[in-house]
C-alpha atoms as an extended CHARMM CRD file, in Angstrom:
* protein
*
       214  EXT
         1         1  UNK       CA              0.0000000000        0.0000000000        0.0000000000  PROA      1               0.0000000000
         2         2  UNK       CA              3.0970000000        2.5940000000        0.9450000000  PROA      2               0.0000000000
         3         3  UNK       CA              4.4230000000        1.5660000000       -2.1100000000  PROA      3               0.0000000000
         4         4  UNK       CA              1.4580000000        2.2120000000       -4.3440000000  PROA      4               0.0000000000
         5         5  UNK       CA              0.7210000000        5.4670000000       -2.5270000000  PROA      5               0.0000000000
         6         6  UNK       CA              4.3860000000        6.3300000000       -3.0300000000  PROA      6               0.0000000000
         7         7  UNK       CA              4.1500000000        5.8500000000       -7.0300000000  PROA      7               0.0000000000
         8         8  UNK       CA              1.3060000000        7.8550000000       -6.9600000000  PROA      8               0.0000000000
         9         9  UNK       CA              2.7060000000       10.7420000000       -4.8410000000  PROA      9               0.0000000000
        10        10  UNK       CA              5.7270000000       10.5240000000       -7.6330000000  PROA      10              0.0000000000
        11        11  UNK       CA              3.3490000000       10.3850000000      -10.4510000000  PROA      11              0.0000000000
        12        12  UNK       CA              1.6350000000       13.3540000000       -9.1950000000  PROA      12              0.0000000000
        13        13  UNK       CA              4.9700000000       15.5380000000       -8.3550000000  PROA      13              0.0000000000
        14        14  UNK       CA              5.9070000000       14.8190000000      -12.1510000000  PROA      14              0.0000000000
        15        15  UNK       CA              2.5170000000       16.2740000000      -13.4310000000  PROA      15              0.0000000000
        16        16  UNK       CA              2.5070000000       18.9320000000      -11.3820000000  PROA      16              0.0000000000
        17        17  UNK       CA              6.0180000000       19.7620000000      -12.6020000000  PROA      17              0.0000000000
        18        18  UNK       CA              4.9760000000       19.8940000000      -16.5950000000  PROA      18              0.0000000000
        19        19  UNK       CA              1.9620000000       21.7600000000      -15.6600000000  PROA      19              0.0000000000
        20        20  UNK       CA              4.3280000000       24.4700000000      -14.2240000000  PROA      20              0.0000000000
        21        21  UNK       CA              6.9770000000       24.4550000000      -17.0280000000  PROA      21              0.0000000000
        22        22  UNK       CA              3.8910000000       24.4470000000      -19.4350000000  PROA      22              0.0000000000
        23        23  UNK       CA              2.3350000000       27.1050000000      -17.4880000000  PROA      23              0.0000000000
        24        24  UNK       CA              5.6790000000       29.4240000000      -17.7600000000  PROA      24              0.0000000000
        25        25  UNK       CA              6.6330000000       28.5850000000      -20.7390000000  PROA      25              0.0000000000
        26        26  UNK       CA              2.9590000000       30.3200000000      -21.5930000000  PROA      26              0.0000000000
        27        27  UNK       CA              3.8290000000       33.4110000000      -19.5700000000  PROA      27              0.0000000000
        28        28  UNK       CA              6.9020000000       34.2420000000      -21.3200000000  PROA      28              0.0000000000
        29        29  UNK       CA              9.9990000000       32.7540000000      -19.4180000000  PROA      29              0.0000000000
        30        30  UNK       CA             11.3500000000       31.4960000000      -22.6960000000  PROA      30              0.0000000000
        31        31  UNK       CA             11.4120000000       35.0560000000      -24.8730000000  PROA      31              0.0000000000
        32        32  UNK       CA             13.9310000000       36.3510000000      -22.9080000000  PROA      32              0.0000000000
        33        33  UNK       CA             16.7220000000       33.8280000000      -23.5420000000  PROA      33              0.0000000000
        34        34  UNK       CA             15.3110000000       32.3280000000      -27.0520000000  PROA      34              0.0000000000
        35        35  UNK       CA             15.1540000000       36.1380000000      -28.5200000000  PROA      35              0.0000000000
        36        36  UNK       CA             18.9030000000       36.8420000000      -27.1940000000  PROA      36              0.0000000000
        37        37  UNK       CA             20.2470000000       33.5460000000      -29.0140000000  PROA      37              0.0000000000
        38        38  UNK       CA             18.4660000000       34.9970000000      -32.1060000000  PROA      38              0.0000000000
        39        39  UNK       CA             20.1630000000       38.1470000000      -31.7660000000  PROA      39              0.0000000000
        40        40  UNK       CA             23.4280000000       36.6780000000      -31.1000000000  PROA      40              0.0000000000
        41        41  UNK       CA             23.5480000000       34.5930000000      -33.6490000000  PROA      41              0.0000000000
        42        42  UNK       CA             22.5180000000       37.3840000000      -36.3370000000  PROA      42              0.0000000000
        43        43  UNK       CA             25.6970000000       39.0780000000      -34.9090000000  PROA      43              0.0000000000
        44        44  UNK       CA             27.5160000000       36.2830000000      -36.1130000000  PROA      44              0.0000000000
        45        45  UNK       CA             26.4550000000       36.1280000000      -39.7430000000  PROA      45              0.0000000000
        46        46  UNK       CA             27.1230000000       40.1970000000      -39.6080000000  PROA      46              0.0000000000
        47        47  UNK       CA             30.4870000000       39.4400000000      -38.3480000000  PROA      47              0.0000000000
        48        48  UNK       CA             30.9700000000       36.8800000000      -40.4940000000  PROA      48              0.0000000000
        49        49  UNK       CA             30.5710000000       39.0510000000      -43.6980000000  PROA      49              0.0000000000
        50        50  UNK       CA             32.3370000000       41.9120000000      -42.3290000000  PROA      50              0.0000000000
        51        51  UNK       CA             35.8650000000       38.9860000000      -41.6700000000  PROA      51              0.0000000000
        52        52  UNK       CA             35.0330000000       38.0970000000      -45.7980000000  PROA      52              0.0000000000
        53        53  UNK       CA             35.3670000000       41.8610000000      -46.8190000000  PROA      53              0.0000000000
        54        54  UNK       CA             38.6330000000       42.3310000000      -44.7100000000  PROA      54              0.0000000000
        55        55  UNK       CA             39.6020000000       39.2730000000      -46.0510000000  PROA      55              0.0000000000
        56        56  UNK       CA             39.2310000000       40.6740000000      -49.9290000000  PROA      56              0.0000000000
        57        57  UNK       CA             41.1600000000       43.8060000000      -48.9410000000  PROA      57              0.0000000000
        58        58  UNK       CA             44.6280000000       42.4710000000      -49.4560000000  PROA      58              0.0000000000
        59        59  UNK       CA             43.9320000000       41.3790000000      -52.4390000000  PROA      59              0.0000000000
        60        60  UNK       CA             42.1390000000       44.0750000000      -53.5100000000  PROA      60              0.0000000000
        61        61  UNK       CA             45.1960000000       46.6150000000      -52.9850000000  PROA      61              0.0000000000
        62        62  UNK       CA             47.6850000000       44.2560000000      -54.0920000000  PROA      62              0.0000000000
        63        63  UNK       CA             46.1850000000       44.9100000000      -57.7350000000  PROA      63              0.0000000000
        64        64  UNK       CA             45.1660000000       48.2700000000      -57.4100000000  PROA      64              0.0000000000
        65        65  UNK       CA             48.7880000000       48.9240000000      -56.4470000000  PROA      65              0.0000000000
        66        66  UNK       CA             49.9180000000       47.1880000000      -59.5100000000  PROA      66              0.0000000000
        67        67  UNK       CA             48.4430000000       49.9950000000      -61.8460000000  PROA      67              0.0000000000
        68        68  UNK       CA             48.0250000000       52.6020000000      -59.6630000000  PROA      68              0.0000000000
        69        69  UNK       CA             50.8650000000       53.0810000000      -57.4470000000  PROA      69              0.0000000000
        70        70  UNK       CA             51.1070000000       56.8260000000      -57.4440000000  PROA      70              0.0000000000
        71        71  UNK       CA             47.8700000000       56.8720000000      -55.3110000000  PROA      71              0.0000000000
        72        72  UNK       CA             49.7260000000       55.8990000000      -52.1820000000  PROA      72              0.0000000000
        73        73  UNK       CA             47.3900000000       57.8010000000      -49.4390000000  PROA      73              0.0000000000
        74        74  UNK       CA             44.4620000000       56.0530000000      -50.6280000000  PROA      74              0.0000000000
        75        75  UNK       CA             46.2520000000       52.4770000000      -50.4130000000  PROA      75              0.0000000000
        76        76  UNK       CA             47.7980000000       53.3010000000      -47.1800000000  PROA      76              0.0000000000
        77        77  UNK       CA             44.3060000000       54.6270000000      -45.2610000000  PROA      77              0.0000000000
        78        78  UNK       CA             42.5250000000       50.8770000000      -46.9410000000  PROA      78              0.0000000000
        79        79  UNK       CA             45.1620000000       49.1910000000      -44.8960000000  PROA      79              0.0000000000
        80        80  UNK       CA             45.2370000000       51.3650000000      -42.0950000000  PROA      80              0.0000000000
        81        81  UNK       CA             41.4980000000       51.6430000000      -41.9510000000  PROA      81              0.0000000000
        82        82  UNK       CA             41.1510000000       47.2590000000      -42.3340000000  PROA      82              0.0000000000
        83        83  UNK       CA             44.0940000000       47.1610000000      -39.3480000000  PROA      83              0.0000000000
        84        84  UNK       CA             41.5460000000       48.9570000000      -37.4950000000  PROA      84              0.0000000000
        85        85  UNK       CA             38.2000000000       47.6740000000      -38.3880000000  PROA      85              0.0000000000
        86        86  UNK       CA             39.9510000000       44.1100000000      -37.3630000000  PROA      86              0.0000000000
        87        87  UNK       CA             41.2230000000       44.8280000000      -33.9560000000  PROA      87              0.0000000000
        88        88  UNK       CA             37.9850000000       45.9640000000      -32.8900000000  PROA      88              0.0000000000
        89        89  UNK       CA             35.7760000000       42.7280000000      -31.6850000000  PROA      89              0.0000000000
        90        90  UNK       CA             32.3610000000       42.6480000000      -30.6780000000  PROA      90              0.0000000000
        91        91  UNK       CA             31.3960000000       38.9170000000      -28.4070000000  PROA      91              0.0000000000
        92        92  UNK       CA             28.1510000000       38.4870000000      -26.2030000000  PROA      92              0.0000000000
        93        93  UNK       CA             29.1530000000       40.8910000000      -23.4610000000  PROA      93              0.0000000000
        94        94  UNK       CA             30.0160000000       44.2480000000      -25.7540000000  PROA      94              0.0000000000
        95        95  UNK       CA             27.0050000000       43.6980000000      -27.8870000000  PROA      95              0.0000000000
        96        96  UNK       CA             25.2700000000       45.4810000000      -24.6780000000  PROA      96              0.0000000000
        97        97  UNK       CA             28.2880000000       47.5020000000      -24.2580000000  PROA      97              0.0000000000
        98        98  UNK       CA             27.5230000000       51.2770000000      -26.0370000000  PROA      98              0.0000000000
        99        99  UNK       CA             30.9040000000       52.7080000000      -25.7160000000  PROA      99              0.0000000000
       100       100  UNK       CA             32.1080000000       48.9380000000      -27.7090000000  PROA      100             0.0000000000
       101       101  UNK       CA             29.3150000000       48.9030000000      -29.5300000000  PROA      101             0.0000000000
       102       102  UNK       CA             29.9920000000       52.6790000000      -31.2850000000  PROA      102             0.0000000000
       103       103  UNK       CA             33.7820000000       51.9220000000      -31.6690000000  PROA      103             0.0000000000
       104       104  UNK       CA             33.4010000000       49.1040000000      -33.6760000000  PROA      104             0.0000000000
       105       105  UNK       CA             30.6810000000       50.2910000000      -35.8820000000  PROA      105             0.0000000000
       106       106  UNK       CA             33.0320000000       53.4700000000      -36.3270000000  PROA      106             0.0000000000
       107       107  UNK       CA             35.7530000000       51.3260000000      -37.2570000000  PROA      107             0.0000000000
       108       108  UNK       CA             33.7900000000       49.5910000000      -40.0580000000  PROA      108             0.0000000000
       109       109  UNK       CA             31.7210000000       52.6150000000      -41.1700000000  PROA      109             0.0000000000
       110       110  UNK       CA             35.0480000000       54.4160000000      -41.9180000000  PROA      110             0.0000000000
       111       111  UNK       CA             36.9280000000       51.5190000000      -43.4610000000  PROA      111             0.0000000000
       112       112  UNK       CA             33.4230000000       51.4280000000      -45.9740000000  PROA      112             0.0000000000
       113       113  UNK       CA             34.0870000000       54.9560000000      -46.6790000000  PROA      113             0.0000000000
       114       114  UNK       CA             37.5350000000       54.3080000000      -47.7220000000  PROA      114             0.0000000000
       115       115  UNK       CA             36.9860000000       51.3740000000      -49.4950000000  PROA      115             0.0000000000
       116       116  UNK       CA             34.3090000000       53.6930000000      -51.7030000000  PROA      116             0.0000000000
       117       117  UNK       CA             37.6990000000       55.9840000000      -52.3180000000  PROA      117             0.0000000000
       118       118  UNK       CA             39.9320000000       52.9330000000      -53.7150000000  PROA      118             0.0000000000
       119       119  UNK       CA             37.1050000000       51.7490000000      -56.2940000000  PROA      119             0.0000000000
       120       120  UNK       CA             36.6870000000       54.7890000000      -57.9160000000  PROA      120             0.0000000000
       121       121  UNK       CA             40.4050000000       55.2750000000      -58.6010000000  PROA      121             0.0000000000
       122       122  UNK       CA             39.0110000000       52.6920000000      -61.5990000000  PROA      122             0.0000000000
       123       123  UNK       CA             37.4420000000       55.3600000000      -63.5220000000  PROA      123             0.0000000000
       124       124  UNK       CA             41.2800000000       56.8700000000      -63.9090000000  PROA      124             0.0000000000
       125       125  UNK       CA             43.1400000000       53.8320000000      -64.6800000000  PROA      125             0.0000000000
       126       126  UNK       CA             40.6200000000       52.1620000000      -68.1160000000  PROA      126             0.0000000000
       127       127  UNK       CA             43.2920000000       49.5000000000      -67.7230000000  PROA      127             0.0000000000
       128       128  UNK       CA             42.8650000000       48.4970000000      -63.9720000000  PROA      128             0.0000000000
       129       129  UNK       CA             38.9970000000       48.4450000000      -65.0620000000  PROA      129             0.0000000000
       130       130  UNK       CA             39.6830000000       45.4720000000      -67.8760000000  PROA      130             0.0000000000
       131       131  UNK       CA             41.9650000000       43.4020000000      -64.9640000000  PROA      131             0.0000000000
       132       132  UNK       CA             40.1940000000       39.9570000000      -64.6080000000  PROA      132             0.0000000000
       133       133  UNK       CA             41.4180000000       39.8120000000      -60.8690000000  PROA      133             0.0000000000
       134       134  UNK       CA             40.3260000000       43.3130000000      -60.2240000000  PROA      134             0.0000000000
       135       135  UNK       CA             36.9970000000       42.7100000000      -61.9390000000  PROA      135             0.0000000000
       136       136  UNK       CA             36.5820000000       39.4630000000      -60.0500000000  PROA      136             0.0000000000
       137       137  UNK       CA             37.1250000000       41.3570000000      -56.5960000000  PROA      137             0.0000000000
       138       138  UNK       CA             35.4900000000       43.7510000000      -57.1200000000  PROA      138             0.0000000000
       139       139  UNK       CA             32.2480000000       41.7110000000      -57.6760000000  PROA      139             0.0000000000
       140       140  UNK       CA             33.1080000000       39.8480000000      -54.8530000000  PROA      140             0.0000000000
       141       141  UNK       CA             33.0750000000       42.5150000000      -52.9380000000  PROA      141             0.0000000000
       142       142  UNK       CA             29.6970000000       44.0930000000      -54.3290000000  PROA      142             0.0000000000
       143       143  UNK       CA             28.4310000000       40.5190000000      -53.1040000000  PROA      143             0.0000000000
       144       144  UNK       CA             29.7410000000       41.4040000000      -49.5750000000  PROA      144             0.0000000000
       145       145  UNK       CA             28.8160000000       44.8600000000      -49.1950000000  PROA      145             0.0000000000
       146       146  UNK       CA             24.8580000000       43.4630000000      -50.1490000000  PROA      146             0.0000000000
       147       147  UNK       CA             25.8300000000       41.0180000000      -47.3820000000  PROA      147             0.0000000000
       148       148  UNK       CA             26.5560000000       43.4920000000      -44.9640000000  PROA      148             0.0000000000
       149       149  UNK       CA             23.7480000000       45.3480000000      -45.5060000000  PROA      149             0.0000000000
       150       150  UNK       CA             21.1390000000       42.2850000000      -45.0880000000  PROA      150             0.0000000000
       151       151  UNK       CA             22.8940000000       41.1090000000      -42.2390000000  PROA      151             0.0000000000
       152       152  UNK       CA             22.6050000000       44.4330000000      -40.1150000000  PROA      152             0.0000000000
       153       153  UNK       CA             19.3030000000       44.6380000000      -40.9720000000  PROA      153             0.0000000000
       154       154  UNK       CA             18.8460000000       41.1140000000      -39.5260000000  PROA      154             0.0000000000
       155       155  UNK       CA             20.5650000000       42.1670000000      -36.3120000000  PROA      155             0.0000000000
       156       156  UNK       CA             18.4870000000       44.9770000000      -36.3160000000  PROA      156             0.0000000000
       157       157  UNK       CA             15.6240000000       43.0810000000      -35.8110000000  PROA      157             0.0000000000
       158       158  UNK       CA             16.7150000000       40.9250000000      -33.9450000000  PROA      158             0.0000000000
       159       159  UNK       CA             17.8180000000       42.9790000000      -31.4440000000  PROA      159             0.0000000000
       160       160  UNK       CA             14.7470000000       45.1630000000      -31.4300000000  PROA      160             0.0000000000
       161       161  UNK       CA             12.8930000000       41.8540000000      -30.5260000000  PROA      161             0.0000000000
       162       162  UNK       CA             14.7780000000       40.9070000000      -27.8110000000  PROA      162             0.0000000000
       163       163  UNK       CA             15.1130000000       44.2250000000      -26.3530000000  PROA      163             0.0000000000
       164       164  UNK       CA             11.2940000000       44.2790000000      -26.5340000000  PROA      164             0.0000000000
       165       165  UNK       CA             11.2890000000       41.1880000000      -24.1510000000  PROA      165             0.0000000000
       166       166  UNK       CA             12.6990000000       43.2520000000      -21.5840000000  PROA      166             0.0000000000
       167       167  UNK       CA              9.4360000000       45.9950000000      -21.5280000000  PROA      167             0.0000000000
       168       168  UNK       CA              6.9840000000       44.3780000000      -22.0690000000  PROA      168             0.0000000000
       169       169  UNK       CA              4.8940000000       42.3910000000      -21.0080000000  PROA      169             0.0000000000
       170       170  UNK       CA              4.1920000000       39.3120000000      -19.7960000000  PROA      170             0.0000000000
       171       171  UNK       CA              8.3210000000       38.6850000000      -20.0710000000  PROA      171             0.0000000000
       172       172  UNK       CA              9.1330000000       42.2580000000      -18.5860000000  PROA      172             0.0000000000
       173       173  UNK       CA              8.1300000000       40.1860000000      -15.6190000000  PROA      173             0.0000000000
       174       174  UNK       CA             11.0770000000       37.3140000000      -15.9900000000  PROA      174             0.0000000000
       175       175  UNK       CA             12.9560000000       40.2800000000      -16.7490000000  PROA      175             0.0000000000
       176       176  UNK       CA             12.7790000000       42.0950000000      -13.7220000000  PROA      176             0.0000000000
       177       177  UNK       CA             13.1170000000       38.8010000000      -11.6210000000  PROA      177             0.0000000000
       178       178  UNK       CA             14.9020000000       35.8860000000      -13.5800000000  PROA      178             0.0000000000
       179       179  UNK       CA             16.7740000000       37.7670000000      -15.9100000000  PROA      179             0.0000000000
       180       180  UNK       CA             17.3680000000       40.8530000000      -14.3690000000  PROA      180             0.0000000000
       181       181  UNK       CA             21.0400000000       41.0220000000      -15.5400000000  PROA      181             0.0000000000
       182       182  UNK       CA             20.2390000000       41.2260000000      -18.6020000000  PROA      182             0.0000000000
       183       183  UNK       CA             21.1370000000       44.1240000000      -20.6510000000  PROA      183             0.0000000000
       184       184  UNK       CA             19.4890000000       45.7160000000      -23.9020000000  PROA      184             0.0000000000
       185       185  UNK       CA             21.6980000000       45.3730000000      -26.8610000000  PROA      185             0.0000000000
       186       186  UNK       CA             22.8870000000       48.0730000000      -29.3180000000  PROA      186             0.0000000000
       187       187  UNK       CA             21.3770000000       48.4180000000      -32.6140000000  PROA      187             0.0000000000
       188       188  UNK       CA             23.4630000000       49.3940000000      -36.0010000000  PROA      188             0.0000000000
       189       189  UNK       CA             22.6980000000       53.2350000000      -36.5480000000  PROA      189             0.0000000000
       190       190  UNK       CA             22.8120000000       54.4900000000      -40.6910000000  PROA      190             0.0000000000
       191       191  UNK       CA             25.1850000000       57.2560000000      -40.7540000000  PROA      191             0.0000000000
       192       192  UNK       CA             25.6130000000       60.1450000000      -43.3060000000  PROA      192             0.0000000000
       193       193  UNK       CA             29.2400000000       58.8080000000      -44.3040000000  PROA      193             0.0000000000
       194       194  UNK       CA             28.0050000000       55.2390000000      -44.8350000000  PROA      194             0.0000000000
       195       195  UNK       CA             25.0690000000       56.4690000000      -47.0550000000  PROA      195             0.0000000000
       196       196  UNK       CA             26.5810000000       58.8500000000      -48.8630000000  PROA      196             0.0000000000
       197       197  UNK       CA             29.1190000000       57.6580000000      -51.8110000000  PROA      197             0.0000000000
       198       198  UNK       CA             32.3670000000       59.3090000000      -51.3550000000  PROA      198             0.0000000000
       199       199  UNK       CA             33.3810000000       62.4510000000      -53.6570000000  PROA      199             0.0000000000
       200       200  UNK       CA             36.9190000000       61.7230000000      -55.2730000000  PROA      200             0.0000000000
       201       201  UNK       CA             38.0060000000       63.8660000000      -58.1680000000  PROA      201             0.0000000000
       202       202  UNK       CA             41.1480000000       62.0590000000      -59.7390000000  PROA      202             0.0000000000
       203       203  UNK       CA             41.3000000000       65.0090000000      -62.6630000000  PROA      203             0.0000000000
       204       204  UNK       CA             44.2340000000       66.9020000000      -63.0760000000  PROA      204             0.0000000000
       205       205  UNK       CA             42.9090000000       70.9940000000      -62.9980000000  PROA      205             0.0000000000
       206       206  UNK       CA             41.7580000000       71.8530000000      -66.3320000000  PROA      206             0.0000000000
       207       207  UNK       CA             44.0980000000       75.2350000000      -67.4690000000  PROA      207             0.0000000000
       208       208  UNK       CA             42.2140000000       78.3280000000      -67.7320000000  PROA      208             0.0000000000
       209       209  UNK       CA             41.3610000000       78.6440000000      -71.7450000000  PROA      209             0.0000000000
       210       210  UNK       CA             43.3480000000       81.9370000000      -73.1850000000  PROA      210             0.0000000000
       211       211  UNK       CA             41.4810000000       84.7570000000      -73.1900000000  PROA      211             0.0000000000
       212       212  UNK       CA             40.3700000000       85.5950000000      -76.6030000000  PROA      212             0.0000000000
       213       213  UNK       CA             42.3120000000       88.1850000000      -78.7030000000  PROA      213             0.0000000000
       214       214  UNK       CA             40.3610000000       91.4310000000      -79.4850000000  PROA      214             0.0000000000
């Protein structure tokens, strides 16, 4: 009899126990942590196409070089600006970190807008523009750039999801209890530089046409 009694007290913790997690689980517990994975891993993918467009770069200057030498500064702030778009990392903790957050997007916003300055040197050099490798890069790095953009906007709303969690409700409740270390995370903000196509004028200054005899 203490044995059945005993199965039955068992059999009745258990169902009490997926009542409760079924019972949460409708009340919200699970946003919190299932919207940050989502979020984290759309970081990842970002990251993941901003590592392929560094790793083009070399490459990418390497045979600009080779027909354009002369235009040093420009080949010198690509490499500086990919040394620095590199050393800046994001993980799970700075993703909730502004200060980190702003430095790295810096860092990648201004190696964009010097990337914009090394493709147009094309339109001086007709003979970089019919290089195979050049042409191939280049299109690989269109193909990137579209990347990029997709995969911010995927962060973007990924993070706006989770950081939604943590407001409202029912999982502002888990939020303020549960989870109450967690942090919002930063979203990607569209800047003037990285909208606007850079301005490079590779023209030598046109002489002044003589003025016309009387």
């Amino acid at each position: 009899m203490l044995h059945v009694t005993n199965a039955r007290w068992r059999f009745g913790a258990v169902a009490l126990i997926a009542v409760a997690a079924i019972n949460l689980s409708g009340c919200g517990v699970n946003n919190i942590p299932t919207k940050e994975a989502e979020a984290k891993q759309k970081m990842g993918d970002l990251q993941a196409a901003y590592q392929r467009r560094a790793d083009l770069i070399p490459n990418l200057v390497s045979t600009v070089k080779g027909y354009a030498a002369q235009e040093k500064s420009v080949l010198v702030e690509v490499t500086q600006a990919r040394a620095s778009a590199t050393s800046v990392k994001l993980d799970a903790s700075t993703i909730s970190d502004p200060a980190q957050f702003q430095k790295f997007q810096q860092a990648q916003n201004n190696l964009s807008g010097v990337l914009g300055r090394l493709m147009v040197i094309q339109e001086k050099y007709p003979e970089l523009k019919s290089d195979q490798n050049f042409m191939a890069l280049q299109s690989q790095l269109e193909g990137t750039e579209n990347r990029i953009n997709i995969s911010r906007r995927d962060y973007n709303e990924a993070v706006t999801a989770y950081n939604l969690t943590l407001v409202t409700f029912p999982s502002v409740f888990w939020a303020k209890t549960l989870y109450s270390a967690e942090k919002p995370m930063q979203l990607f903000e569209a800047t003037a530089q990285a909208q606007t196509a850079p301005t490079v004028n590779f023209d030598a200054a046109t002489p002044a046409a003589p003025a016309a005899k009387p």
